[in-house]
Short mmCIF file of C-alpha atoms in Angstrom, two decimals:
data_model
loop_
_atom_site.label_atom_id
_atom_site.label_comp_id
_atom_site.label_asym_id
_atom_site.label_seq_id
_atom_site.Cartn_x
_atom_site.Cartn_y
_atom_site.Cartn_z
CA MET A 1 -6.09 -10.80 -26.51
CA ALA A 2 -9.41 -11.42 -24.65
CA PRO A 3 -10.47 -8.70 -22.09
CA ALA A 4 -10.13 -11.16 -19.13
CA ALA A 5 -6.58 -12.03 -20.27
CA GLU A 6 -5.67 -8.40 -20.63
CA MET A 7 -7.00 -7.74 -16.95
CA VAL A 8 -4.76 -10.61 -15.76
CA THR A 9 -1.74 -9.13 -17.52
CA ALA A 10 -2.60 -5.60 -16.12
CA ARG A 11 -2.97 -7.00 -12.64
CA TRP A 12 0.31 -8.93 -12.96
CA TRP A 13 2.12 -5.76 -13.85
CA LEU A 14 0.47 -3.68 -11.05
CA ARG A 15 1.49 -6.34 -8.60
CA ALA A 16 5.11 -6.47 -10.07
CA GLU A 17 5.16 -2.61 -9.66
CA GLY A 18 4.17 -3.04 -6.00
CA MET A 19 6.92 -5.48 -5.34
CA ALA A 20 9.38 -3.16 -7.10
CA LEU A 21 8.15 -0.15 -4.86
CA MET A 22 8.61 -2.24 -1.75
CA ILE A 23 12.07 -3.49 -2.69
CA LEU A 24 13.22 0.08 -3.54
CA ALA A 25 11.79 1.63 -0.41
CA VAL A 26 13.38 -1.04 1.83
CA GLY A 27 16.73 -0.64 -0.01
CA ALA A 28 16.57 3.11 0.43
CA TYR A 29 15.61 2.66 4.13
CA ALA A 30 18.66 0.43 4.56
CA GLY A 31 20.93 2.97 2.66
CA LEU A 32 19.84 5.53 5.18
CA GLY A 33 20.85 3.38 8.07
CA GLY A 34 17.22 3.18 9.27
CA ASN A 35 16.10 1.61 12.55
CA TRP A 36 14.85 -1.95 11.85
CA TRP A 37 12.90 -1.96 15.14
CA ALA A 38 11.11 1.19 14.12
CA PHE A 39 10.57 -0.35 10.57
CA ALA A 40 8.96 -3.42 12.24
CA LEU A 41 6.82 -1.35 14.56
CA LEU A 42 5.45 1.04 11.91
CA PHE A 43 5.31 -1.18 8.90
CA LEU A 44 1.69 -2.21 9.51
CA ALA A 45 0.64 1.34 10.88
CA PRO A 46 -1.12 2.28 7.47
CA ASP A 47 -3.60 -0.65 8.11
CA LEU A 48 -5.03 1.35 11.10
CA THR A 49 -6.94 3.17 8.39
CA MET A 50 -9.22 0.13 8.08
CA LEU A 51 -10.77 1.15 11.35
CA GLY A 52 -13.05 3.44 9.16
CA TYR A 53 -15.02 0.36 8.06
CA LEU A 54 -16.17 0.06 11.57
CA ARG A 55 -18.52 2.96 10.70
CA ASP A 56 -19.38 2.16 7.01
CA ALA A 57 -17.78 1.22 3.66
CA ARG A 58 -17.74 4.72 2.33
CA LEU A 59 -15.63 6.11 5.18
CA GLY A 60 -13.55 2.89 5.35
CA ALA A 61 -12.60 3.15 1.65
CA ALA A 62 -11.82 6.76 1.96
CA LEU A 63 -9.56 6.40 4.93
CA TYR A 64 -7.98 3.23 3.52
CA ASN A 65 -7.19 4.92 0.22
CA ALA A 66 -5.71 7.91 1.83
CA GLY A 67 -3.45 5.70 3.90
CA HIS A 68 -2.59 3.51 0.81
CA SER A 69 -2.09 6.02 -1.94
CA THR A 70 1.55 6.82 -2.73
CA ILE A 71 0.64 10.66 -2.63
CA GLY A 72 0.94 10.86 1.07
CA PRO A 73 4.33 9.27 1.54
CA LEU A 74 5.88 10.93 -1.38
CA ALA A 75 4.83 14.36 -0.04
CA LEU A 76 6.32 13.21 3.34
CA ALA A 77 9.55 12.14 1.59
CA ALA A 78 9.72 15.53 -0.17
CA ALA A 79 9.20 17.32 3.15
CA GLY A 80 11.95 14.98 4.59
CA TRP A 81 14.26 15.84 1.85
CA ALA A 82 13.73 19.52 2.08
CA TRP A 83 13.26 20.39 5.77
CA TRP A 84 12.63 17.48 8.02
CA PRO A 85 15.17 14.56 7.69
CA THR A 86 13.18 12.49 10.26
CA ALA A 87 10.34 12.21 7.87
CA LEU A 88 12.27 10.49 5.13
CA PRO A 89 12.60 7.15 6.78
CA LEU A 90 8.92 7.27 7.81
CA ALA A 91 7.97 7.82 4.26
CA LEU A 92 10.00 4.91 3.05
CA ILE A 93 8.36 2.58 5.59
CA TRP A 94 4.98 3.79 4.47
CA LEU A 95 6.02 3.20 0.76
CA ALA A 96 7.25 -0.22 1.61
CA HIS A 97 3.97 -0.97 3.21
CA ILE A 98 2.02 0.22 0.21
CA GLY A 99 4.23 -1.72 -2.21
CA PHE A 100 3.85 -4.96 -0.08
CA ASP A 101 0.05 -4.54 -0.14
CA ARG A 102 0.05 -4.04 -3.90
CA ALA A 103 2.24 -7.11 -4.45
CA LEU A 104 -0.15 -9.24 -2.52
CA GLY A 105 -2.99 -7.85 -4.66
CA TYR A 106 -4.53 -5.48 -2.21
CA GLY A 107 -5.33 -2.31 -4.10
CA LEU A 108 -7.21 0.94 -3.37
CA LYS A 109 -10.76 0.20 -2.14
CA SER A 110 -14.14 0.89 -3.65
CA PRO A 111 -16.97 2.16 -1.38
CA VAL A 112 -18.85 -0.88 -2.60
CA GLY A 113 -17.02 -3.13 -0.37
CA PHE A 114 -13.49 -3.92 1.13
CA GLY A 115 -12.90 -6.83 -1.38
CA VAL A 116 -13.43 -4.67 -4.46
CA THR A 117 -10.20 -2.99 -5.48
CA HIS A 118 -8.44 -1.38 -8.33
CA LEU A 119 -6.54 -4.65 -8.74
CA GLY A 120 -9.56 -6.83 -8.91
CA ARG A 121 -11.46 -8.66 -6.26
CA VAL A 122 -9.73 -9.82 -3.11
CA GLY A 123 -10.58 -12.84 -0.95
CA ARG A 124 -12.19 -16.23 -1.16
CA ARG A 125 -14.51 -15.15 -3.99
CA ALA A 126 -11.69 -13.90 -6.07
CA GLU A 127 -9.71 -17.08 -5.58
CA ALA A 128 -12.73 -19.21 -6.65
CA SER A 129 -13.36 -17.35 -9.80
CA GLY A 130 -9.88 -17.08 -11.02
#
């Protein structure tokens, strides 16, 4: 298989993994009897990390990646499971957001620029090239 085809296959799997994460997180949230108004209100909250791009790409990428890595919500879910039950639904909303972004092809950012991610390029240039 040619390297470009391998990247397309890997990208497809990573996007499918994101969709699975979102579906599982939303299902678990529903199973907990989560408040859907809270879900709607908080679902896009991780995107506030993009405000770092107002300063520069390095800070923007660092903040965006911190808010869009599964490490934070998994740690929050563990805390919710162990000591703080209110944290578990918040972690599930956060995981659903990350899964949604990954399913759409938005990955962790490179300090080079917002459109350069671990899932490939995002935006008009990416659409034109492939």
